[in-house]
Coordinates of C-alpha atoms in Angstrom, one line a residue:
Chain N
X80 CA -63.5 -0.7 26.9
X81 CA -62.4 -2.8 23.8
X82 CA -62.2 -6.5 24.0
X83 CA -60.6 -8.1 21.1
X84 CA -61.5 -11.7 20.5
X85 CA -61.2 -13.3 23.8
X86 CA -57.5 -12.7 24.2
X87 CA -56.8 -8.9 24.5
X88 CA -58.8 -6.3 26.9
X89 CA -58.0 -2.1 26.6
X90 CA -59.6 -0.5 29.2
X91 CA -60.1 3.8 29.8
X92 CA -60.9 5.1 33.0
X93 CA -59.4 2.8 35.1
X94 CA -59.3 4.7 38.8
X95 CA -57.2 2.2 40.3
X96 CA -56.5 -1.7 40.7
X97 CA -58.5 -3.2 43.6
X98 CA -57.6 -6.5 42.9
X99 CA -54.6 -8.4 40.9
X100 CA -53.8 -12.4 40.9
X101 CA -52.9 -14.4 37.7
X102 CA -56.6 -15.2 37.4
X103 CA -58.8 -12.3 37.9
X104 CA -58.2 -8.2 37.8
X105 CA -60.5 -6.2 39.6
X106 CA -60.4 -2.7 38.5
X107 CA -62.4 0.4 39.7
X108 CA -64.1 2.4 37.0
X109 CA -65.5 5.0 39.8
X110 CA -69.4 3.7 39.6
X111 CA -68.9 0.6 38.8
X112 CA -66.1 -2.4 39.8
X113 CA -65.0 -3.7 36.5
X114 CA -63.7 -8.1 37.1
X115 CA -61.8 -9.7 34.2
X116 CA -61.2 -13.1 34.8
X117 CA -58.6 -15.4 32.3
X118 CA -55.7 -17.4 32.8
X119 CA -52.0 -16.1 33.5
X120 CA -53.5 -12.3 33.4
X121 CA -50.9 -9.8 31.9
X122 CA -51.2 -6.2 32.4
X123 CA -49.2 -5.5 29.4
X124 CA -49.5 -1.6 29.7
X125 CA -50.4 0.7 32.3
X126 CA -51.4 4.4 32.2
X127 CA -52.1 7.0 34.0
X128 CA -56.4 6.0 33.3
X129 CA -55.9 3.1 30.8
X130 CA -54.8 -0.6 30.7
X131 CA -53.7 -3.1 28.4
X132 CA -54.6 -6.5 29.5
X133 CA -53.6 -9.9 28.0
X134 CA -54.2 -13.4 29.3
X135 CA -55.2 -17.0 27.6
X136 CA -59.0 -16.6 27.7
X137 CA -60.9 -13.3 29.2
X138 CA -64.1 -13.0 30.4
X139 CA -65.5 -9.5 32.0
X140 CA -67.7 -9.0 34.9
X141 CA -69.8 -5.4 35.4
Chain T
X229 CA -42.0 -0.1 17.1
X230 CA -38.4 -1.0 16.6
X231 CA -37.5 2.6 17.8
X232 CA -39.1 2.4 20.8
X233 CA -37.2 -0.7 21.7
X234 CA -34.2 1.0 20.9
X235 CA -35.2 3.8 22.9
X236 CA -35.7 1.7 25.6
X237 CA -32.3 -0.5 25.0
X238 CA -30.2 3.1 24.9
X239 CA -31.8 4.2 28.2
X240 CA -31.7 1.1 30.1
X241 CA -34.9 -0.7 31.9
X242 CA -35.5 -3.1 34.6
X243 CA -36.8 -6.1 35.6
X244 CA -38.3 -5.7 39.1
X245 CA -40.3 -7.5 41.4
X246 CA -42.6 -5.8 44.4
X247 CA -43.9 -8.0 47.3
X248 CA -45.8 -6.8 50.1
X249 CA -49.1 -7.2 51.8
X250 CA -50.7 -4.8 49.0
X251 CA -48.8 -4.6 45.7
X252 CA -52.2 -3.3 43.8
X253 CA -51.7 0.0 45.7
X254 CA -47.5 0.4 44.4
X255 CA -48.9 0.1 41.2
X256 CA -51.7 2.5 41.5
X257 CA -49.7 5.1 42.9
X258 CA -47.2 4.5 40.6
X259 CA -49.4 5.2 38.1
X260 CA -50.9 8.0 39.0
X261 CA -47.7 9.4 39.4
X262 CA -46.8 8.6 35.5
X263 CA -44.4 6.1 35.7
X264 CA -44.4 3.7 32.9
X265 CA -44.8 0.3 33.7
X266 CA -45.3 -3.1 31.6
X267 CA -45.8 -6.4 30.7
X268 CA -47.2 -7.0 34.4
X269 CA -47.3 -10.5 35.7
X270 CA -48.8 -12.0 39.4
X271 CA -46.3 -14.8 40.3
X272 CA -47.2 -16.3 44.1
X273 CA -49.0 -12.7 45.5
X274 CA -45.7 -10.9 43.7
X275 CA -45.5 -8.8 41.1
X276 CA -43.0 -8.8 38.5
X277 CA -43.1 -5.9 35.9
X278 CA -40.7 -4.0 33.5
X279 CA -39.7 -0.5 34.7
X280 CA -37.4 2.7 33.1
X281 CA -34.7 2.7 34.6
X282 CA -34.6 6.2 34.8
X283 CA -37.7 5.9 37.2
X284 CA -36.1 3.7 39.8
X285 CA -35.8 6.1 42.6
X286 CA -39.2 7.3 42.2
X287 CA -40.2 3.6 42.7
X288 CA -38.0 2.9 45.8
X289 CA -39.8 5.8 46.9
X290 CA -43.3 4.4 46.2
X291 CA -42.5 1.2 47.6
X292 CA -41.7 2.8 50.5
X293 CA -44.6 4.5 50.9
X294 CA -46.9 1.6 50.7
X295 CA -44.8 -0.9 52.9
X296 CA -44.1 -3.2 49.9
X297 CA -40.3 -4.3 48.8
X298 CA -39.0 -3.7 45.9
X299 CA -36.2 -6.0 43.9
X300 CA -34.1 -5.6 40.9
X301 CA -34.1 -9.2 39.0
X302 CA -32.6 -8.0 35.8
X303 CA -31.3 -4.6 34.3
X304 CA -31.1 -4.7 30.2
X305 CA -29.7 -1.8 27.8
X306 CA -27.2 0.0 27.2
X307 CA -26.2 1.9 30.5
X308 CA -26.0 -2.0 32.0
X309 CA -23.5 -2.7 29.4
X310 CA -21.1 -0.1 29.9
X311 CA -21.3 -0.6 33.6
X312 CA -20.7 -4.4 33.2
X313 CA -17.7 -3.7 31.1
X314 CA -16.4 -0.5 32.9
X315 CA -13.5 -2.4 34.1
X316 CA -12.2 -4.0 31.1
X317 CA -11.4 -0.1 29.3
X318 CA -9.0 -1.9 26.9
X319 CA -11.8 -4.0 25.5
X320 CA -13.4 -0.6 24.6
X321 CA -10.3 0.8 23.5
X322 CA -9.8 -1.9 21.0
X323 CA -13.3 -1.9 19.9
X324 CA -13.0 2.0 19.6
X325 CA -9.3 1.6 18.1
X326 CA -10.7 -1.5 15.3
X327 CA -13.7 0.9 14.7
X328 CA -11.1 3.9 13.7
X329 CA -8.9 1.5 11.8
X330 CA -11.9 0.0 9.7
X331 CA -12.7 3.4 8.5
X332 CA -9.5 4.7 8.3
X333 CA -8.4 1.3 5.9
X334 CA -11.8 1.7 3.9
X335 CA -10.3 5.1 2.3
X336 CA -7.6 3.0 0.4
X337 CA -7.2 0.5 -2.7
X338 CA -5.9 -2.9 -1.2
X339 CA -6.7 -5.3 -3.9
X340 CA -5.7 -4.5 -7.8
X341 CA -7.0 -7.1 -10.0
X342 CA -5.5 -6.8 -13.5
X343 CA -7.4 -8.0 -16.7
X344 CA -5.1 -8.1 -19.6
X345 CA -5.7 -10.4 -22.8
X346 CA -3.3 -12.9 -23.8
X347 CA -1.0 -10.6 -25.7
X348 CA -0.2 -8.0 -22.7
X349 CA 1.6 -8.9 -19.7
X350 CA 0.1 -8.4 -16.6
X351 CA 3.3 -7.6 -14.8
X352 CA 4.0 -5.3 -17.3
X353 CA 0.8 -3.3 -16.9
X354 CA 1.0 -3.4 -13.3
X355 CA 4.7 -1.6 -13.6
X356 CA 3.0 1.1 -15.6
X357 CA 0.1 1.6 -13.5
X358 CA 2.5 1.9 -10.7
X359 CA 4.3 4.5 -12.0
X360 CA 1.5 6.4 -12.7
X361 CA -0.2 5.9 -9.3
X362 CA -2.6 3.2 -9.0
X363 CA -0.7 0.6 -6.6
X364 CA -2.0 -1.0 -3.5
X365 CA -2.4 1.0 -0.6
X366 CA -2.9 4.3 -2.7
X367 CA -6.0 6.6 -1.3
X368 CA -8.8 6.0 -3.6
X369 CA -9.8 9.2 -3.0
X370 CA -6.5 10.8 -4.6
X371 CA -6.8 9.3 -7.8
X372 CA -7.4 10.4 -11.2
X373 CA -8.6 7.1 -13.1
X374 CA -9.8 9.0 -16.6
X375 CA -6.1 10.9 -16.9
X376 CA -4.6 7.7 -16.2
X377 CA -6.6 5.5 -18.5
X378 CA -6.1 8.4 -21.0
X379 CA -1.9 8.4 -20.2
X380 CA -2.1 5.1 -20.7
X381 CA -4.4 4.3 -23.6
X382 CA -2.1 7.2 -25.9
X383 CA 1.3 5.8 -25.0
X384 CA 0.7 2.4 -25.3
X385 CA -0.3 1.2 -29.1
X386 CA -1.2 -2.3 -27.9
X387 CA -4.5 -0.9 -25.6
X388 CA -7.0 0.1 -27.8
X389 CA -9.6 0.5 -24.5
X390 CA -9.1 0.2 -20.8
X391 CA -10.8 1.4 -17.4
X392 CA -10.6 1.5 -14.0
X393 CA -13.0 0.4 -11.4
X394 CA -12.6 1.3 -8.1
X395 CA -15.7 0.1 -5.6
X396 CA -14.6 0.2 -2.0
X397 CA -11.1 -1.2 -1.3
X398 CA -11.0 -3.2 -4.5
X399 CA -9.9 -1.8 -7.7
X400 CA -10.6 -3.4 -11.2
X401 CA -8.3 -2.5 -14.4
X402 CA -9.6 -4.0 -17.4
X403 CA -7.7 -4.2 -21.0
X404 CA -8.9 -4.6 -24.2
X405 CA -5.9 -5.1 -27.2
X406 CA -6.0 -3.2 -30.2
X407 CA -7.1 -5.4 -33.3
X408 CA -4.6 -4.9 -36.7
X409 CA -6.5 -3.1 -39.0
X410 CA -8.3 -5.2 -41.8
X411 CA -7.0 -5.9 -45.3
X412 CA -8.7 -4.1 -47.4
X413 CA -10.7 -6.2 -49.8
X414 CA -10.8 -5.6 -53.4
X415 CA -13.8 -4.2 -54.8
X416 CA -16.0 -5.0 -57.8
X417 CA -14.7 -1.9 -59.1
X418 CA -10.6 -2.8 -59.0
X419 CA -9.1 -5.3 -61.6
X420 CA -5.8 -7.4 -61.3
X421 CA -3.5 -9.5 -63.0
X422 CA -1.6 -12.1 -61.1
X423 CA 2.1 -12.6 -61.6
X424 CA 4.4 -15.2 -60.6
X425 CA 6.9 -14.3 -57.5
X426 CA 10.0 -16.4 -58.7
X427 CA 11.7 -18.8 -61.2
X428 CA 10.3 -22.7 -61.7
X429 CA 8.1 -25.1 -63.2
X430 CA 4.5 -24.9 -63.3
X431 CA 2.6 -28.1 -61.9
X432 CA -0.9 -27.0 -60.8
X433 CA -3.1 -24.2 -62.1
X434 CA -6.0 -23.6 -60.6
X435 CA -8.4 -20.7 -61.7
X436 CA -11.2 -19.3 -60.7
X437 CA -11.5 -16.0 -62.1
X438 CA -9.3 -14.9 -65.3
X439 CA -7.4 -16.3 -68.1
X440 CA -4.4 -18.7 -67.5
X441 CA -1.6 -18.0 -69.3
X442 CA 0.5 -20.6 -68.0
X443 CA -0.3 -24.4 -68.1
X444 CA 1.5 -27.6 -66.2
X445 CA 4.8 -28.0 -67.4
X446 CA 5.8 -24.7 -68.5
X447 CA 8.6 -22.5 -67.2
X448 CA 7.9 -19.8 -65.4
X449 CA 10.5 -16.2 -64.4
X450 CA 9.7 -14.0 -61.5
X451 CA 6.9 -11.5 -62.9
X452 CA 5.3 -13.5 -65.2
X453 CA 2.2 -13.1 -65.8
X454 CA 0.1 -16.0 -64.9
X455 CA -3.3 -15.7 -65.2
X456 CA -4.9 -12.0 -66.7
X457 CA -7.5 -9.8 -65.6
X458 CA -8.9 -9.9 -68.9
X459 CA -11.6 -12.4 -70.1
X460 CA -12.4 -12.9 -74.0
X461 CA -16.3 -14.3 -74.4
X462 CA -16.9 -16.1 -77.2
X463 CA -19.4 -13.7 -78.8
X464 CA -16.3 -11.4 -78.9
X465 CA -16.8 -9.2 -75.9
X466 CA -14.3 -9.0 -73.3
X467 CA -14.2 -7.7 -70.1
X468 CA -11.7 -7.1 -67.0
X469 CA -12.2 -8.7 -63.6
X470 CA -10.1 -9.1 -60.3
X471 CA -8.6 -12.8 -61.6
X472 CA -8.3 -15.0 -58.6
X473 CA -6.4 -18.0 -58.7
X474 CA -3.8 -20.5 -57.6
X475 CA -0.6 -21.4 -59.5
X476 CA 1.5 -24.5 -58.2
X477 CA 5.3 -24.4 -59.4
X478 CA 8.5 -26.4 -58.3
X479 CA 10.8 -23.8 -57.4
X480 CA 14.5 -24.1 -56.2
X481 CA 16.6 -22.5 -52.7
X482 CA 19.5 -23.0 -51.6
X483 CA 20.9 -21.9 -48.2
X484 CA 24.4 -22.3 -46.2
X485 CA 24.4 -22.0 -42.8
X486 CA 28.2 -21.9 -41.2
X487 CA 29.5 -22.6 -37.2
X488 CA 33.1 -21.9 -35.8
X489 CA 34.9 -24.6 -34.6
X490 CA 36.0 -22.5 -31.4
X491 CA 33.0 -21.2 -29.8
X492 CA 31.5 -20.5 -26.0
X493 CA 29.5 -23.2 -24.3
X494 CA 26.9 -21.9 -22.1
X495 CA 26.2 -23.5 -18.8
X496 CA 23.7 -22.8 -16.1
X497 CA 25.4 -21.7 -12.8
X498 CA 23.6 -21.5 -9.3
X499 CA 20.0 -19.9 -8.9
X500 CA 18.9 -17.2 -6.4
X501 CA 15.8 -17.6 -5.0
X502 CA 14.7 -13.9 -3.7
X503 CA 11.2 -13.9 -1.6
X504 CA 9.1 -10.7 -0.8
X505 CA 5.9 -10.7 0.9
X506 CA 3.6 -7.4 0.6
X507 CA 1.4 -6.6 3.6
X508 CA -1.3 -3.6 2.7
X509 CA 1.1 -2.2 -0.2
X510 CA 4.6 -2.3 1.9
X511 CA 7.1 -4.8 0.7
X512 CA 9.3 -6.8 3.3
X513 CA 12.1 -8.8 1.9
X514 CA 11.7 -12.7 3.2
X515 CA 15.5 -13.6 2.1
X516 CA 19.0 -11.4 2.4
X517 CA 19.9 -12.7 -1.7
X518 CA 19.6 -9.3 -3.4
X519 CA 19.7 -9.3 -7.6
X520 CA 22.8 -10.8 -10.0
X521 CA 25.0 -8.3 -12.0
X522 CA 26.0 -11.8 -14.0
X523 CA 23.8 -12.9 -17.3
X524 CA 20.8 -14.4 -15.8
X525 CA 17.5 -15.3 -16.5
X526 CA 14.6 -14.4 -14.2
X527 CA 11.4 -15.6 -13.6
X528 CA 9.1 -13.8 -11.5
X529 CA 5.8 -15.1 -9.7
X530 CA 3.2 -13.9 -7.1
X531 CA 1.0 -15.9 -4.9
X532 CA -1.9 -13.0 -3.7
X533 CA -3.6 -14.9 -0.4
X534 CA -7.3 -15.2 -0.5
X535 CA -9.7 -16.2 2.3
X536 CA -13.5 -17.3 1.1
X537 CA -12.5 -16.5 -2.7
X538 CA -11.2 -13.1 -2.1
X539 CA -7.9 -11.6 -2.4
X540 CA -6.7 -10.3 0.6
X541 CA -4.1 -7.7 0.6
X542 CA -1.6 -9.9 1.5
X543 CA 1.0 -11.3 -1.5
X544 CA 4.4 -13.2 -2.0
X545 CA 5.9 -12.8 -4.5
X546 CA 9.0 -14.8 -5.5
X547 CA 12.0 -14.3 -8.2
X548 CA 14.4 -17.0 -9.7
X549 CA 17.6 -15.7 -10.7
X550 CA 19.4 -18.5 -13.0
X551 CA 23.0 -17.6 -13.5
X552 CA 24.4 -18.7 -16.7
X553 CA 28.6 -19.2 -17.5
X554 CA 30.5 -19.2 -20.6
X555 CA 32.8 -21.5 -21.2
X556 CA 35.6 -21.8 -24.1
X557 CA 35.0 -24.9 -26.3
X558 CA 35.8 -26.7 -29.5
X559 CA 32.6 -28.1 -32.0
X560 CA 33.3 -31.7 -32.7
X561 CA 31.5 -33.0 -36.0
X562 CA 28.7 -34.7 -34.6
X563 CA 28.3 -31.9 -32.1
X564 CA 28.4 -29.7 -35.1
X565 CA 26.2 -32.0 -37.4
X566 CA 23.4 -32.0 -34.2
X567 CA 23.6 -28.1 -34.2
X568 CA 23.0 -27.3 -37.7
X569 CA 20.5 -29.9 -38.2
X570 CA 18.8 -27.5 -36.1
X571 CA 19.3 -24.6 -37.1
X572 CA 18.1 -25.8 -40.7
X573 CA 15.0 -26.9 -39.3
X574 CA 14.2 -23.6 -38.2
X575 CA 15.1 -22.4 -41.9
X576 CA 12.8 -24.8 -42.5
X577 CA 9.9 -24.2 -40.5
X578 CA 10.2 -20.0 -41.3
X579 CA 10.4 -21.1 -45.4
X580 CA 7.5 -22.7 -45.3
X581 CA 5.7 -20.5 -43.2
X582 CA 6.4 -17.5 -44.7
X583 CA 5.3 -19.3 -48.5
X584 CA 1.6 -20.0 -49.2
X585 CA 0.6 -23.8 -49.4
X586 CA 4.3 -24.8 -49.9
X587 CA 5.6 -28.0 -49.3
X588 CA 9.0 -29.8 -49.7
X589 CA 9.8 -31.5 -52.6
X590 CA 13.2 -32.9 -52.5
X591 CA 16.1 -31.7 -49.9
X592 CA 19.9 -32.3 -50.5
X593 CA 22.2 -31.7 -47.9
X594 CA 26.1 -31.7 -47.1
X595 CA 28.2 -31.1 -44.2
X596 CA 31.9 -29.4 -45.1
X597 CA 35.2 -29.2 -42.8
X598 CA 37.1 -25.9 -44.1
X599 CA 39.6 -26.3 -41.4
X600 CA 38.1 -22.8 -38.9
X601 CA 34.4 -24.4 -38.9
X602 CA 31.4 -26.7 -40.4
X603 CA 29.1 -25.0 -43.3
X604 CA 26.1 -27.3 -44.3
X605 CA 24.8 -26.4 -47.8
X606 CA 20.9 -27.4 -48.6
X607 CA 19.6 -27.7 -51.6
X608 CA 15.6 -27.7 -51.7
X609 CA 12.7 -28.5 -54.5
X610 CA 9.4 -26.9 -53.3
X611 CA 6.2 -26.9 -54.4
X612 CA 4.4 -24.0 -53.6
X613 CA 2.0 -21.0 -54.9
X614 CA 3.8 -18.3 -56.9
X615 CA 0.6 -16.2 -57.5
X616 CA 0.8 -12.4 -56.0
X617 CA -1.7 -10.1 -57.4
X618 CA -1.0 -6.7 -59.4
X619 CA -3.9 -4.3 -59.5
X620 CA -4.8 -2.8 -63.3
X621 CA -4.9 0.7 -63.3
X622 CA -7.9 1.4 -65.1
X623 CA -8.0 5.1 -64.8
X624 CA -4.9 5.4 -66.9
X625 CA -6.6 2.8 -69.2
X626 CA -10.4 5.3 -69.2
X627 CA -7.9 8.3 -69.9
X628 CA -6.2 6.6 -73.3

C-alpha cells in the first residue's frame, strides 16, 4: 500500500470491495479488512488486485 | 498520457451509473473479470464510473447477475460522433470534399509577389515570367525556377540577379538591376592635358593641378590647350601630372526651331473602361468593351484582394483605353509663339544639362512669318566649362 501525502492511496491485493460510500471504502485484503475513510472518496482506478484511491483527506484503518 | 486519451476518444467510453441494493459486488465482479473501470464516484448509494465502451455488454451482463441496474448517462469519442452525425452524410461529404480540396489547392502557386526596383516594370516582368511558366495557378511542383532565373537573367541586360521563392502556395520573385559599370579613374601612373571643347572667351580659370595656359580674357578655339600636364619647378625640374581643372568661357549657340502653319490637332475622344477579375489564375471578363484598333493610350492597374494582410488569390484588374482624334488645323501666332516657347525650353533644359556647370548668359530671340509656318531663331551667351581631358601618351614619349 502507498499513501501519498494525505490525498492519494494505491492499494495491491485488494480481493474485493466490501464497502463503498463517498466517506469510507472498505476493502478486503484476505486476512485483514483494510477502512479508508476521506471525504468525496474516488476510486480513480480499478484492477484486477489493485486500486487507485483519491479523496480530500485519507485516513486508513487495519 | 495524451495517447491513452486518444486511445480512449477513438474507441468511445461511457459514462454509466449502477444502482442496486449491492453495487460493491458489480464492481468486484467486474473486476475480476478485467473490465476497466475509473474515476469511481458514490453519489446517494449509486455509483457513477467511466467504462470502454467496447465492454458494455459484458456489463449489462454483470449487472444482471447481481440484480443491480445499469444506466448510460453520457457516451464520449469518436464512435458517438459519427453516430450523432450519421444522418447529416452531406456534412461529412463536405468535410471530406474541403479536406480533398485543401490538399489538392496546396500543390499550386496562388500568390506571385513581384520585387522589381524602380527601373523595371513589374508588369513587364510578370509578362515574362508568364511566358516562361511561373503564373498563378501553375503546379509548384512542375517548375523549374534555376532554368527560369537563368532564361531570364541572360536575356534580359537590366537584371544583373534574380530568384524565385516558392514556400507553400505563395511564390516570391525578387530583382536586383544591373549597376553601369564604373568610370574608370585615372591613375597616378596616366598624365593629361586638358583642352578646350569650343570657341569663346575665357572668364574663370580655376586649377588645381597643372599649368594654365589660358587666363581671363583671352580667346579660346575648340582644342586649345588650356591647362598642361606639365609642371616647371623653380629649381628647374619638371614633371608631368594628370592636370585637373576648371576653365569658365562665354561661348555662343544659336538654334532655329520651325512649325507649319497647317498642322493636326490632337484631341482626346471617349475612354473604354475594360474590367477583369482573376479567381485562382482564370480570368473572367467583368465588362463586354474589348480593346481599340484607334491610337490610344492605355493605362493598366490591378487591385490583388487581401484578408488579414495577405494576398489572396483573388485580383481585378482594370484597363483605361483613351482614344485620341486628329483634327486638321491652322497655327495662329500666339498659338504658335506658345508652342515654340516650349519647345525652346526643352532646348533649353537638354543644353544645359548636357554642359558642365553652364549657365545662361544672355538669350535673344525672334519669331518669323515666312508665309507656310513660324521659325523662332535664338541666340544664346553661356557661361559654362570647356575643359575635357586628353591623356599623354607617355610610352611613345619613354620610347623617343
Amino acid at each position: 500500500m502507498d499513501i501519498s501525502g494525505n490525498r492519494e492511496a494505491v492499494f495491491e491485493g485488494n480481493k474485493g470491495i466490501l464497502e463503498y460510500n463517498d466517506s469510507a471504502i472498505k476493502i478486503n485484503a484476505g486476512k485483514y479488512i483494510v477502512a479508508f475513510s476521506g471525504r468525496n472518496l474516488r476510486i480513480r482506478r480499478l484492477l484486477l488486485s489493485a486500486l487507485v484511491l483519491n479523496s480530500g483527506v485519507i485516513r486508513c484503518l487495519l | 498520457m495524451f495517447v491513452v486519451r486518444l486511445l480512449k476518444w477513438l474507441t468511445g467510453y461511457l459514462k454509466i451509473v449502477i444502482s442496486g441494493r449491492f453495487p460493491e459486488r458489480f464492481v468486484n465482479l467486474a473486476a475480476r473479470k478485467g473490465l476497466n473501470l475509473w474515476n469511481m464516484v458514490n453519489e446517494n448509494n449509486d455509483i457513477i464510473v467511466f467504462a470502454k465502451r467496447s465492454d458494455l455488454n459484458e456489463l449489462y451482463g454483470i449487472a444482471e447477475k447481481t440484480g443491480n441496474t445499469l444506466h448510460i448517462l453520457r457516451e464520449y469519442g469518436l464512435p458517438e460522433l459519427l453516430g450523432r452525425y450519421k444522418c447529416r452524410c452531406g456534412l461529412l461529404a463536405g468535410l471530406a470534399l474541403s479536406a480533398g480540396l485543401y490538399f489538392f489547392m496546396s500543390g499550386f502557386v496562388w500568390n506571385i509577389t513581384v520585387k522589381v526596383p524602380d527601373s523595371i516594370n513589374e508588369y513587364e516582368i510578370r509578362a515574362v515570367l508568364r511566358d516562361c511558366g511561373v503564373y498563378e495557378g501553375m503546379r509548384s511542383s512542375s517548375v523549374n525556377t534555376d532554368a527560369i532565373v537563368d532564361h531570364i537573367c541572360s536575356t534580359d541586360s537590366r537584371i544583373s540577379w534574380m530568384t524565385i521563392n516558392i514556400s507553400g502556395t505563395d511564390a516570391e520573385v525578387c530583382i536586383s538591376p544591373r549597376l553601369p559599370k564604373p568610370e574608370k579613374a585615372l591613375n597616378d601612373t596616366q598624365f593629361s592635358n586638358i583642352k578646350s571643347i569650343a570657341d569663346g572667351t575665357v572668364t574663370r580659370v580655376n586649377v588645381y593641378k597643372g599649368t594654365a595656359n589660358v587666363s581671363p580674357g583671352d580667346g579660346i578655339r575648340k582644342n586649345q590647350l588650356l591647362v598642361s600636364g606639365l609642371v616647371e619647378y623653380n629649381n628647374g625640374k619638371t614633371i608631368l601630372t594628370d592636370a585637373q581643372a576648371r576653365v569658365f568661357a562665354k561661348t555662343h549657340r544659336s538654334v532655329s526651331i520651325t512649325i507649319p502653319k497647317k498642322t493636326e490637332k490632337i484631341k482626346a475622344s471617349d475612354m473604354t473602361i475594360k474590367r477583369d477579375i482573376t479567381i485562382f489564375g482564370l480570368t473572367l471578363p467583368l465588362s463586354l468593351s474589348s480593346g481599340r484598333n484607334d491610337s490610344f493610350t492605355k493605362q493598366a492597374s490591378r487591385k490583388d484582394l487581401t484578408i488579414l494582410e495577405h494576398r489572396i488569390p483573388i485580383s481585378i484588374s482594370e484597363e483605361m483605353w483613351q482614344g485620341y482624334k486628329k483634327e486638321p488645323a491652322v497655327l495662329s501666332r500666339p498659338q504658335a509663339e506658345a508652342i515654340l516657347k516650349n519647345r525652346l525650353s526643352l532646348y533649353e533644359f537638354f543644353m544645359l544639362a548636357s554642359a558642365d556647370r553652364a549657365r545662361i548668359m544672355e538669350r535673344r530671340c525672334t519669331v518669323a512669318d515666312d508665309g507656310e509656318g513660324f521659325t523662332l531663331k535664338a541666340e544664346y551667351d553661356i557661361e559654362e566649362n570647356v575643359c575635357t581631358k586628353t591623356i599623354v601618351n607617355t610610352e611613345i614619349n619613354a620610347a623617343e
